[in-house]
Short mmCIF file of C-alpha atoms and ligand atoms in Angstrom, two decimals:
data_model
loop_
_atom_site.label_atom_id
_atom_site.label_comp_id
_atom_site.label_asym_id
_atom_site.label_seq_id
_atom_site.Cartn_x
_atom_site.Cartn_y
_atom_site.Cartn_z
CA MET A 1 59.09 -6.31 -58.49
CA THR A 2 58.18 -4.29 -55.41
CA ARG A 3 57.04 -5.63 -52.08
CA PRO A 4 55.06 -3.71 -49.48
CA VAL A 5 56.87 -2.78 -46.28
CA LEU A 6 55.11 -3.59 -43.00
CA ARG A 7 57.41 -4.00 -40.01
CA THR A 8 57.18 -3.93 -36.24
CA ARG A 9 59.76 -4.81 -33.59
CA ILE A 10 58.50 -8.41 -33.51
CA CYS A 11 59.97 -8.79 -37.03
CA ASP A 12 63.42 -7.97 -35.70
CA LEU A 13 62.95 -10.14 -32.62
CA LEU A 14 61.82 -13.28 -34.48
CA GLY A 15 63.57 -12.65 -37.79
CA MET A 16 60.73 -12.36 -40.29
CA GLU A 17 59.76 -9.73 -42.86
CA TYR A 18 56.11 -9.28 -41.87
CA PRO A 19 54.50 -9.41 -38.40
CA ILE A 20 52.34 -12.44 -39.24
CA LEU A 21 52.80 -15.84 -37.59
CA LEU A 22 51.17 -19.10 -38.58
CA ALA A 23 49.59 -20.60 -35.45
CA GLY A 24 51.25 -23.94 -34.63
CA MET A 25 48.16 -26.04 -35.16
CA GLY A 26 48.17 -29.60 -33.89
CA PRO A 27 46.16 -32.70 -34.81
CA ALA A 28 42.42 -33.32 -34.86
CA ALA A 29 40.97 -36.40 -33.15
CA GLY A 30 40.65 -39.03 -35.87
CA GLY A 31 42.32 -36.72 -38.38
CA VAL A 32 45.38 -36.86 -40.59
CA GLY A 33 47.99 -35.47 -38.16
CA PRO A 34 48.83 -31.86 -37.25
CA ALA A 35 47.22 -29.13 -39.40
CA ALA A 36 50.45 -27.13 -39.59
CA THR A 37 53.12 -29.40 -41.11
CA ALA A 38 56.20 -28.72 -43.25
CA PRO A 39 54.47 -27.63 -46.51
CA LEU A 40 52.34 -24.97 -44.80
CA VAL A 41 55.07 -23.89 -42.38
CA ALA A 42 57.61 -23.42 -45.17
CA ALA A 43 55.10 -21.61 -47.42
CA VAL A 44 54.33 -19.06 -44.70
CA SER A 45 58.01 -18.49 -43.86
CA GLU A 46 58.92 -18.23 -47.55
CA ALA A 47 56.20 -15.59 -48.01
CA GLY A 48 57.76 -13.44 -45.25
CA GLY A 49 55.78 -14.57 -42.20
CA LEU A 50 56.83 -17.06 -39.51
CA GLY A 51 55.61 -20.62 -40.09
CA VAL A 52 55.16 -22.69 -36.93
CA ILE A 53 54.93 -26.51 -36.87
CA GLY A 54 52.03 -27.96 -34.86
CA GLY A 55 54.54 -30.09 -32.99
CA THR A 56 52.23 -31.60 -30.45
CA GLY A 57 51.07 -34.37 -32.77
CA PHE A 58 54.58 -35.69 -33.39
CA SER A 59 56.73 -38.11 -31.44
CA ALA A 60 60.18 -36.65 -30.75
CA ASP A 61 61.70 -38.59 -33.68
CA ASP A 62 58.98 -37.56 -36.10
CA LEU A 63 59.27 -33.95 -34.95
CA ARG A 64 62.98 -34.00 -35.83
CA GLN A 65 62.12 -35.25 -39.34
CA GLU A 66 59.44 -32.57 -39.74
CA ILE A 67 61.89 -29.83 -38.72
CA ARG A 68 64.35 -31.14 -41.29
CA GLN A 69 61.65 -31.17 -43.94
CA VAL A 70 60.93 -27.50 -43.27
CA ARG A 71 64.65 -26.77 -43.66
CA GLU A 72 64.69 -28.60 -47.00
CA ARG A 73 61.97 -26.22 -48.24
CA THR A 74 63.12 -22.89 -46.81
CA SER A 75 66.12 -21.22 -45.21
CA LYS A 76 63.87 -18.68 -43.45
CA PRO A 77 63.16 -18.78 -39.70
CA PHE A 78 60.29 -20.92 -38.38
CA GLY A 79 59.01 -22.28 -35.10
CA VAL A 80 57.62 -25.34 -33.31
CA ASP A 81 54.53 -25.22 -31.10
CA LEU A 82 54.16 -27.63 -28.16
CA LEU A 83 51.66 -27.99 -25.33
CA PHE A 84 52.73 -27.69 -21.68
CA PRO A 85 49.42 -28.41 -19.87
CA SER A 86 49.62 -28.43 -16.08
CA ASN A 87 46.72 -30.82 -15.56
CA VAL A 88 46.77 -33.93 -17.72
CA ALA A 89 45.06 -37.01 -16.24
CA PRO A 90 47.67 -39.40 -14.80
CA MET A 91 47.58 -42.79 -16.52
CA PRO A 92 47.30 -45.88 -14.29
CA LYS A 93 50.47 -47.75 -13.44
CA PRO A 94 50.41 -51.55 -13.49
CA ALA A 95 49.09 -52.62 -10.06
CA ASN A 96 50.35 -55.66 -8.12
CA GLY A 97 47.59 -57.88 -9.44
CA GLY A 98 48.41 -57.04 -13.09
CA ALA A 99 48.13 -54.16 -15.54
CA ARG A 100 45.24 -51.77 -15.02
CA SER A 101 43.69 -50.20 -18.07
CA TRP A 102 42.95 -46.51 -18.56
CA ARG A 103 39.43 -47.77 -19.24
CA ASP A 104 39.05 -48.41 -15.50
CA LEU A 105 39.42 -44.67 -14.90
CA VAL A 106 36.43 -43.77 -17.09
CA PRO A 107 33.16 -43.55 -15.10
CA GLN A 108 30.34 -45.81 -16.31
CA GLN A 109 28.21 -42.72 -16.96
CA CYS A 110 30.66 -41.70 -19.74
CA TRP A 111 30.56 -45.12 -21.38
CA ASP A 112 26.76 -44.92 -21.22
CA ALA A 113 26.91 -41.52 -22.94
CA LEU A 114 29.03 -42.97 -25.73
CA ASP A 115 26.55 -45.84 -26.19
CA GLU A 116 23.72 -43.33 -26.35
CA LEU A 117 25.57 -41.33 -29.04
CA ARG A 118 26.22 -44.52 -31.01
CA ARG A 119 22.54 -45.30 -30.81
CA GLN A 120 21.50 -41.79 -31.94
CA PHE A 121 23.85 -41.83 -34.93
CA ASN A 122 23.56 -45.50 -35.75
CA LEU A 123 27.30 -46.06 -35.24
CA PRO A 124 28.69 -49.58 -34.74
CA THR A 125 30.12 -50.88 -31.47
CA LEU A 126 33.54 -52.34 -32.20
CA PRO A 127 34.12 -56.05 -31.50
CA PRO A 128 36.18 -56.47 -28.27
CA ARG A 129 39.39 -57.41 -30.18
CA ASP A 130 39.26 -54.31 -32.41
CA ARG A 131 38.35 -52.22 -29.40
CA GLU A 132 41.43 -53.45 -27.53
CA ARG A 133 43.66 -52.84 -30.57
CA GLU A 134 42.33 -49.28 -30.91
CA SER A 135 42.75 -48.81 -27.20
CA GLU A 136 46.42 -49.79 -27.40
CA ARG A 137 46.95 -47.50 -30.40
CA ALA A 138 45.31 -44.53 -28.64
CA LEU A 139 47.40 -45.12 -25.54
CA ARG A 140 50.61 -45.35 -27.58
CA SER A 141 49.92 -42.02 -29.27
CA PHE A 142 49.02 -40.51 -25.89
CA ARG A 143 52.39 -41.66 -24.48
CA MET A 144 54.21 -40.11 -27.44
CA PHE A 145 53.06 -36.82 -26.03
CA ASP A 146 56.37 -36.43 -24.19
CA VAL A 147 57.01 -32.73 -24.06
CA LYS A 148 60.50 -33.02 -22.52
CA ALA A 149 61.72 -35.16 -25.41
CA GLN A 150 60.06 -32.83 -27.93
CA VAL A 151 61.70 -29.72 -26.44
CA GLN A 152 65.04 -31.52 -26.46
CA VAL A 153 64.65 -31.96 -30.24
CA VAL A 154 63.77 -28.28 -30.65
CA ILE A 155 66.93 -27.36 -28.77
CA GLU A 156 69.20 -29.85 -30.55
CA GLU A 157 67.88 -28.75 -33.95
CA ARG A 158 68.36 -25.07 -32.99
CA VAL A 159 64.82 -24.18 -34.06
CA PRO A 160 64.54 -20.36 -34.06
CA VAL A 161 61.24 -20.14 -32.13
CA LEU A 162 59.50 -22.37 -29.56
CA ALA A 163 55.82 -21.58 -28.98
CA SER A 164 53.93 -22.94 -26.01
CA GLY A 165 50.25 -23.45 -26.75
CA LEU A 166 49.01 -24.37 -23.28
CA GLY A 167 50.55 -23.91 -19.84
CA ASN A 168 53.89 -22.33 -18.97
CA PRO A 169 57.17 -23.27 -20.73
CA GLU A 170 59.19 -21.82 -17.81
CA PRO A 171 61.35 -24.91 -17.07
CA PHE A 172 62.73 -24.82 -20.62
CA ILE A 173 63.23 -21.08 -21.25
CA ALA A 174 66.81 -20.77 -19.99
CA GLU A 175 68.02 -23.72 -22.09
CA CYS A 176 66.21 -22.37 -25.18
CA HIS A 177 67.78 -18.96 -24.71
CA ARG A 178 71.22 -20.53 -24.28
CA VAL A 179 71.03 -21.91 -27.84
CA GLY A 180 69.36 -18.79 -29.29
CA THR A 181 65.78 -20.14 -29.48
CA LYS A 182 63.17 -17.48 -28.72
CA VAL A 183 60.17 -18.56 -26.63
CA ILE A 184 56.64 -17.28 -27.09
CA SER A 185 53.59 -18.36 -25.16
CA VAL A 186 49.87 -18.43 -26.00
CA VAL A 187 47.50 -17.25 -23.25
CA GLY A 188 43.78 -16.55 -23.02
CA ASN A 189 43.64 -14.13 -20.09
CA VAL A 190 45.64 -11.36 -18.41
CA LYS A 191 46.61 -13.49 -15.39
CA ASN A 192 48.38 -16.02 -17.57
CA ALA A 193 49.90 -13.25 -19.70
CA ARG A 194 51.51 -11.88 -16.53
CA ARG A 195 52.61 -15.35 -15.43
CA VAL A 196 54.42 -16.28 -18.65
CA ALA A 197 55.92 -12.78 -19.00
CA ALA A 198 57.33 -13.11 -15.46
CA SER A 199 58.81 -16.48 -16.48
CA GLY A 200 60.85 -14.70 -19.14
CA VAL A 201 59.17 -15.45 -22.48
CA ASP A 202 60.22 -13.23 -25.38
CA ALA A 203 56.65 -12.47 -26.49
CA VAL A 204 53.12 -13.24 -25.35
CA VAL A 205 50.42 -14.40 -27.79
CA ALA A 206 47.06 -13.15 -26.46
CA GLN A 207 44.35 -15.35 -27.99
CA GLY A 208 40.72 -14.29 -27.82
CA THR A 209 37.80 -16.69 -27.56
CA GLU A 210 36.99 -16.21 -31.26
CA GLY A 211 39.98 -18.39 -32.11
CA GLY A 212 39.90 -21.98 -33.32
CA GLY A 213 41.21 -24.84 -31.18
CA HIS A 214 41.69 -24.55 -27.41
CA THR A 215 40.37 -21.19 -26.39
CA GLY A 216 39.45 -19.09 -23.37
CA ARG A 217 36.49 -16.88 -22.57
CA ILE A 218 37.71 -13.33 -23.32
CA GLY A 219 37.23 -11.68 -26.71
CA THR A 220 40.26 -10.52 -28.68
CA LEU A 221 39.21 -6.85 -28.63
CA ALA A 222 39.04 -6.84 -24.84
CA LEU A 223 42.01 -9.13 -24.17
CA VAL A 224 44.76 -7.69 -26.35
CA PRO A 225 45.00 -4.13 -24.96
CA GLN A 226 44.76 -5.42 -21.38
CA ALA A 227 47.51 -7.96 -22.05
CA VAL A 228 49.63 -5.22 -23.70
CA ASP A 229 49.29 -3.01 -20.60
CA ALA A 230 49.92 -5.92 -18.24
CA VAL A 231 53.17 -7.23 -19.73
CA ALA A 232 54.81 -4.12 -21.25
CA PRO A 233 57.55 -3.91 -22.45
CA VAL A 234 57.25 -7.60 -23.44
CA PRO A 235 55.68 -7.60 -26.93
CA VAL A 236 52.20 -9.00 -27.43
CA ILE A 237 51.01 -10.84 -30.54
CA ALA A 238 47.23 -10.84 -31.09
CA ALA A 239 45.28 -13.99 -31.99
CA GLY A 240 41.68 -15.02 -32.45
CA GLY A 241 39.53 -13.93 -35.37
CA ILE A 242 42.27 -12.34 -37.50
CA ALA A 243 42.33 -13.34 -41.16
CA ASP A 244 42.82 -10.21 -43.25
CA GLY A 245 44.54 -6.82 -43.34
CA ARG A 246 41.72 -5.19 -41.38
CA GLY A 247 42.20 -7.60 -38.49
CA LEU A 248 45.95 -7.05 -38.63
CA VAL A 249 45.62 -3.24 -38.51
CA ALA A 250 43.08 -3.52 -35.68
CA ALA A 251 45.53 -5.69 -33.72
CA LEU A 252 48.30 -3.12 -34.22
CA ALA A 253 45.92 -0.37 -33.05
CA LEU A 254 45.27 -2.39 -29.87
CA GLY A 255 48.99 -2.31 -29.15
CA ALA A 256 49.95 -5.72 -30.51
CA GLU A 257 53.20 -6.08 -32.45
CA GLY A 258 51.90 -8.79 -34.77
CA VAL A 259 49.28 -11.47 -35.32
CA TRP A 260 49.12 -15.27 -34.85
CA CYS A 261 46.64 -16.73 -37.32
CA GLY A 262 45.25 -20.26 -37.37
CA THR A 263 41.89 -20.44 -39.12
CA ALA A 264 42.98 -18.16 -41.98
CA PHE A 265 45.61 -20.72 -42.97
CA LEU A 266 43.31 -23.75 -42.72
CA ALA A 267 41.61 -22.79 -45.99
CA THR A 268 44.88 -23.18 -47.89
CA ARG A 269 46.20 -25.80 -50.26
CA GLU A 270 49.10 -26.56 -47.95
CA ALA A 271 47.10 -27.09 -44.74
CA ASN A 272 47.16 -30.71 -43.59
CA LEU A 273 43.38 -31.15 -43.41
CA THR A 274 41.07 -33.41 -45.37
CA ASP A 275 39.14 -31.89 -48.27
CA LEU A 276 35.98 -32.41 -46.22
CA GLN A 277 37.38 -30.37 -43.32
CA LYS A 278 38.43 -27.55 -45.67
CA SER A 279 35.03 -27.50 -47.35
CA GLN A 280 33.28 -27.43 -43.93
CA ILE A 281 35.37 -24.37 -42.99
CA VAL A 282 34.71 -22.58 -46.28
CA ALA A 283 30.97 -23.33 -45.97
CA ALA A 284 30.74 -22.24 -42.31
CA THR A 285 29.21 -18.92 -41.30
CA GLU A 286 30.39 -16.94 -38.29
CA GLU A 287 27.73 -18.74 -36.23
CA ASP A 288 28.76 -22.28 -37.12
CA THR A 289 31.51 -22.83 -34.57
CA ARG A 290 31.03 -23.99 -31.01
CA VAL A 291 33.20 -24.41 -27.94
CA THR A 292 33.10 -27.99 -26.63
CA ARG A 293 35.12 -30.25 -24.34
CA ILE A 294 34.17 -33.43 -26.22
CA TRP A 295 37.50 -33.90 -28.03
CA SER A 296 40.19 -33.07 -25.49
CA GLY A 297 38.51 -32.36 -22.15
CA LYS A 298 39.48 -28.67 -22.45
CA THR A 299 37.39 -25.95 -24.06
CA MET A 300 38.02 -26.11 -27.80
CA ARG A 301 36.33 -24.22 -30.66
CA ASN A 302 35.24 -26.34 -33.65
CA VAL A 303 33.04 -26.17 -36.67
CA THR A 304 30.04 -27.67 -34.96
CA ASN A 305 28.31 -30.84 -36.10
CA PRO A 306 25.36 -32.99 -34.94
CA LEU A 307 27.61 -35.20 -32.77
CA ILE A 308 28.99 -32.21 -30.84
CA GLU A 309 25.46 -30.86 -30.38
CA ALA A 310 24.24 -34.26 -29.13
CA TRP A 311 27.16 -34.59 -26.67
CA GLU A 312 26.45 -31.10 -25.30
CA ASN A 313 22.74 -31.94 -24.97
CA LEU A 314 23.57 -35.01 -22.86
CA GLY A 315 25.17 -32.68 -20.30
CA VAL A 316 27.91 -35.19 -19.37
CA LYS A 317 30.92 -33.72 -17.55
CA ALA A 318 34.04 -34.12 -19.68
CA LEU A 319 37.02 -36.03 -18.27
CA PRO A 320 40.45 -34.41 -17.73
CA MET A 321 42.71 -33.76 -20.70
CA GLY A 322 44.32 -37.02 -21.83
CA LEU A 323 41.61 -39.34 -20.53
CA GLN A 324 38.80 -37.61 -22.46
CA GLY A 325 40.81 -37.94 -25.69
CA LEU A 326 41.42 -41.64 -25.04
CA MET A 327 37.78 -42.31 -24.22
CA ILE A 328 36.44 -40.42 -27.21
CA SER A 329 38.82 -42.28 -29.55
CA ASP A 330 36.39 -45.22 -29.18
CA LEU A 331 33.60 -43.13 -30.65
CA VAL A 332 35.86 -41.62 -33.32
CA VAL A 333 36.70 -45.12 -34.57
CA SER A 334 32.99 -46.06 -34.64
CA ALA A 335 32.25 -42.93 -36.71
CA LYS A 336 35.10 -43.72 -39.10
CA VAL A 337 34.00 -47.33 -39.55
CA ALA A 338 30.52 -46.00 -40.40
CA GLY A 339 31.99 -43.54 -42.94
CA ARG A 340 30.74 -40.56 -40.87
CA GLU A 341 33.84 -38.33 -41.20
CA ASP A 342 31.41 -35.40 -41.11
CA LEU A 343 30.98 -36.05 -37.37
CA LEU A 344 34.68 -35.82 -36.54
CA MET A 345 36.62 -32.93 -35.00
CA ASN A 346 37.28 -29.86 -37.14
CA ALA A 347 38.82 -27.12 -34.99
CA ALA A 348 38.34 -23.65 -36.48
CA GLY A 349 37.44 -20.16 -35.32
CA GLN A 350 34.61 -17.69 -35.84
CA ILE A 351 36.47 -16.00 -38.69
CA SER A 352 35.71 -19.12 -40.78
CA GLY A 353 32.64 -17.16 -41.91
CA MET A 354 34.90 -14.80 -43.86
CA LEU A 355 36.80 -17.53 -45.71
CA ARG A 356 35.25 -18.35 -49.04
CA GLU A 357 37.86 -20.35 -50.95
CA VAL A 358 40.92 -22.54 -50.55
CA GLN A 359 44.00 -20.56 -51.65
CA PRO A 360 47.77 -20.97 -51.64
CA ALA A 361 49.14 -19.87 -48.24
CA ARG A 362 51.38 -17.23 -49.81
CA ASP A 363 48.27 -15.54 -51.31
CA VAL A 364 46.61 -15.41 -47.89
CA LEU A 365 49.71 -13.80 -46.42
CA ALA A 366 50.27 -11.40 -49.32
CA GLY A 367 46.60 -10.39 -49.20
CA MET A 368 46.84 -9.56 -45.49
CA VAL A 369 50.04 -7.56 -45.91
CA GLY A 370 48.82 -5.65 -48.98
CA GLN A 371 45.49 -4.74 -47.41
CA ALA A 372 47.06 -3.70 -44.10
CA ALA A 373 49.72 -1.55 -45.76
CA ASP A 374 47.08 0.15 -47.94
CA LEU A 375 44.79 0.75 -44.95
CA LEU A 376 47.56 2.34 -42.91
CA ALA A 377 49.09 4.44 -45.69
CA ASN A 378 46.03 5.42 -47.74
CA GLN A 379 42.60 4.42 -46.52
CA MET A 380 42.65 5.32 -42.85
CA PRO A 381 43.95 8.88 -43.37
CA LYS A 382 41.11 9.37 -45.90
CA ARG A 383 38.40 7.79 -43.75
CA VAL A 384 39.29 9.28 -40.38
CA GLN A 385 39.73 13.02 -39.85
CA THR A 386 42.25 13.88 -37.16
CA GLY A 387 43.95 17.06 -35.97
CA VAL A 388 42.95 19.71 -33.45
CA VAL A 389 40.39 22.48 -33.47
CA ALA A 390 40.49 25.70 -31.45
C1 LIG B 401 42.98 -26.80 -36.19
C2 LIG B 401 43.60 -26.05 -35.06
C3 LIG B 401 44.53 -26.67 -34.26
C4 LIG B 401 45.14 -25.96 -33.22
N1 LIG B 401 46.11 -26.58 -32.49
C5 LIG B 401 46.84 -25.85 -31.64
C6 LIG B 401 47.97 -26.43 -30.99
O1 LIG B 401 48.27 -27.60 -31.15
N2 LIG B 401 48.72 -25.62 -30.20
C7 LIG B 401 48.40 -24.29 -30.02
O2 LIG B 401 49.15 -23.56 -29.38
N3 LIG B 401 47.31 -23.75 -30.56
C8 LIG B 401 46.54 -24.48 -31.39
N4 LIG B 401 45.46 -23.90 -31.98
C9 LIG B 401 45.09 -22.51 -31.66
C10 LIG B 401 45.94 -21.57 -32.50
O3 LIG B 401 47.26 -21.61 -32.02
C11 LIG B 401 45.51 -20.10 -32.50
O4 LIG B 401 45.64 -19.53 -31.23
C12 LIG B 401 44.13 -19.84 -33.05
O5 LIG B 401 43.91 -20.58 -34.22
C13 LIG B 401 43.97 -18.34 -33.35
O6 LIG B 401 42.68 -18.00 -33.71
P1 LIG B 401 42.12 -18.08 -35.23
O7 LIG B 401 41.85 -19.52 -35.43
O8 LIG B 401 40.90 -17.26 -35.18
O9 LIG B 401 43.18 -17.54 -36.12
C14 LIG B 401 44.80 -24.60 -32.98
C15 LIG B 401 43.83 -23.98 -33.77
C16 LIG B 401 43.22 -24.67 -34.79
C17 LIG B 401 42.22 -23.97 -35.64
#
């Protein structure tokens, strides 16, 4: 059996056969955990790409187990993605008079907005006891978000690649390099590309606004070549709106050394999404996603739904990252109790419009590689005349 050859220097740097990385996709509010877990990660690495665990949804202990589960399924290299945000809302410390609740930090106007949304969608208000229990649960999972402990696991487990999805992983780069872990960093503009390159990352992932999940304002076509020029000779990996061989070849033409794909791998059997989320992505057109701060407080692209539209119409200012997620967990639970999973978060990018079926991850990867290799070797020379004339 033959396999197409498609290599760039990122393959040598990160140890994979093809220059395609699975984006390390984390959890959705009210969802079933990170989207990129061991089955998907291992399938992508086995197929010749680099699978990356969406590590941000795991406690340090659970992350260690997930890493080990990847290793049980593949001996190929893989990565872990974590978030290093610089501005997460500080949680209240117990004051002299007793413990203060994070609820005290949420302005009344936000609680009023949640009540208004409950009214519009006929969602139940939880009884105080259930509300408190949910509150405790949300706070516990917020506290698990301990990036120092997570990085320590990545280092102890000698994971081949650490990806930082938000912020700058600078404080951890030297220690990662000491144990042979490469560090790559996702950015959404040239300023941050320069910043992480100066910190010593091994590659920069330049993600355009088309992408699913947290996203910036610059389109992939404009961002990638500017990031390439800004950080050379540090390699750039393109992200945002890439789901087939055409997108991959376009990224290479822009100067990228590879691609980091999220949405393309959501419509796969191995992705850790509900069937409803997968069917929403497959049904979506290119116009059906929207950037909103409702779920995390930061700009995040999702398959839109009536709840997101209603939140945006209210015009309420979102709270900082951390606090917004805690506050909105109240509404998420109300929606779940009412059986309205269709109103929950479903992060995905504009390229959803191109995805028409749920496939095995290895078919997605093989399709991208085959199409890109054919375009470069056969189609482009036929379609584009080049040379010189006198
Ligand atoms: C469901 C979902 C979850 C995501 N979670 C994370 C995350 O936890 N960390 C991160 O670095 N990026 C995350 N992203 C963004 C991806 O890393 C990636 O940059 C983006 O998906 C690329 O654009 P594409 O969706 O068009 O392929 C997420 C994206 C999606 C769709």
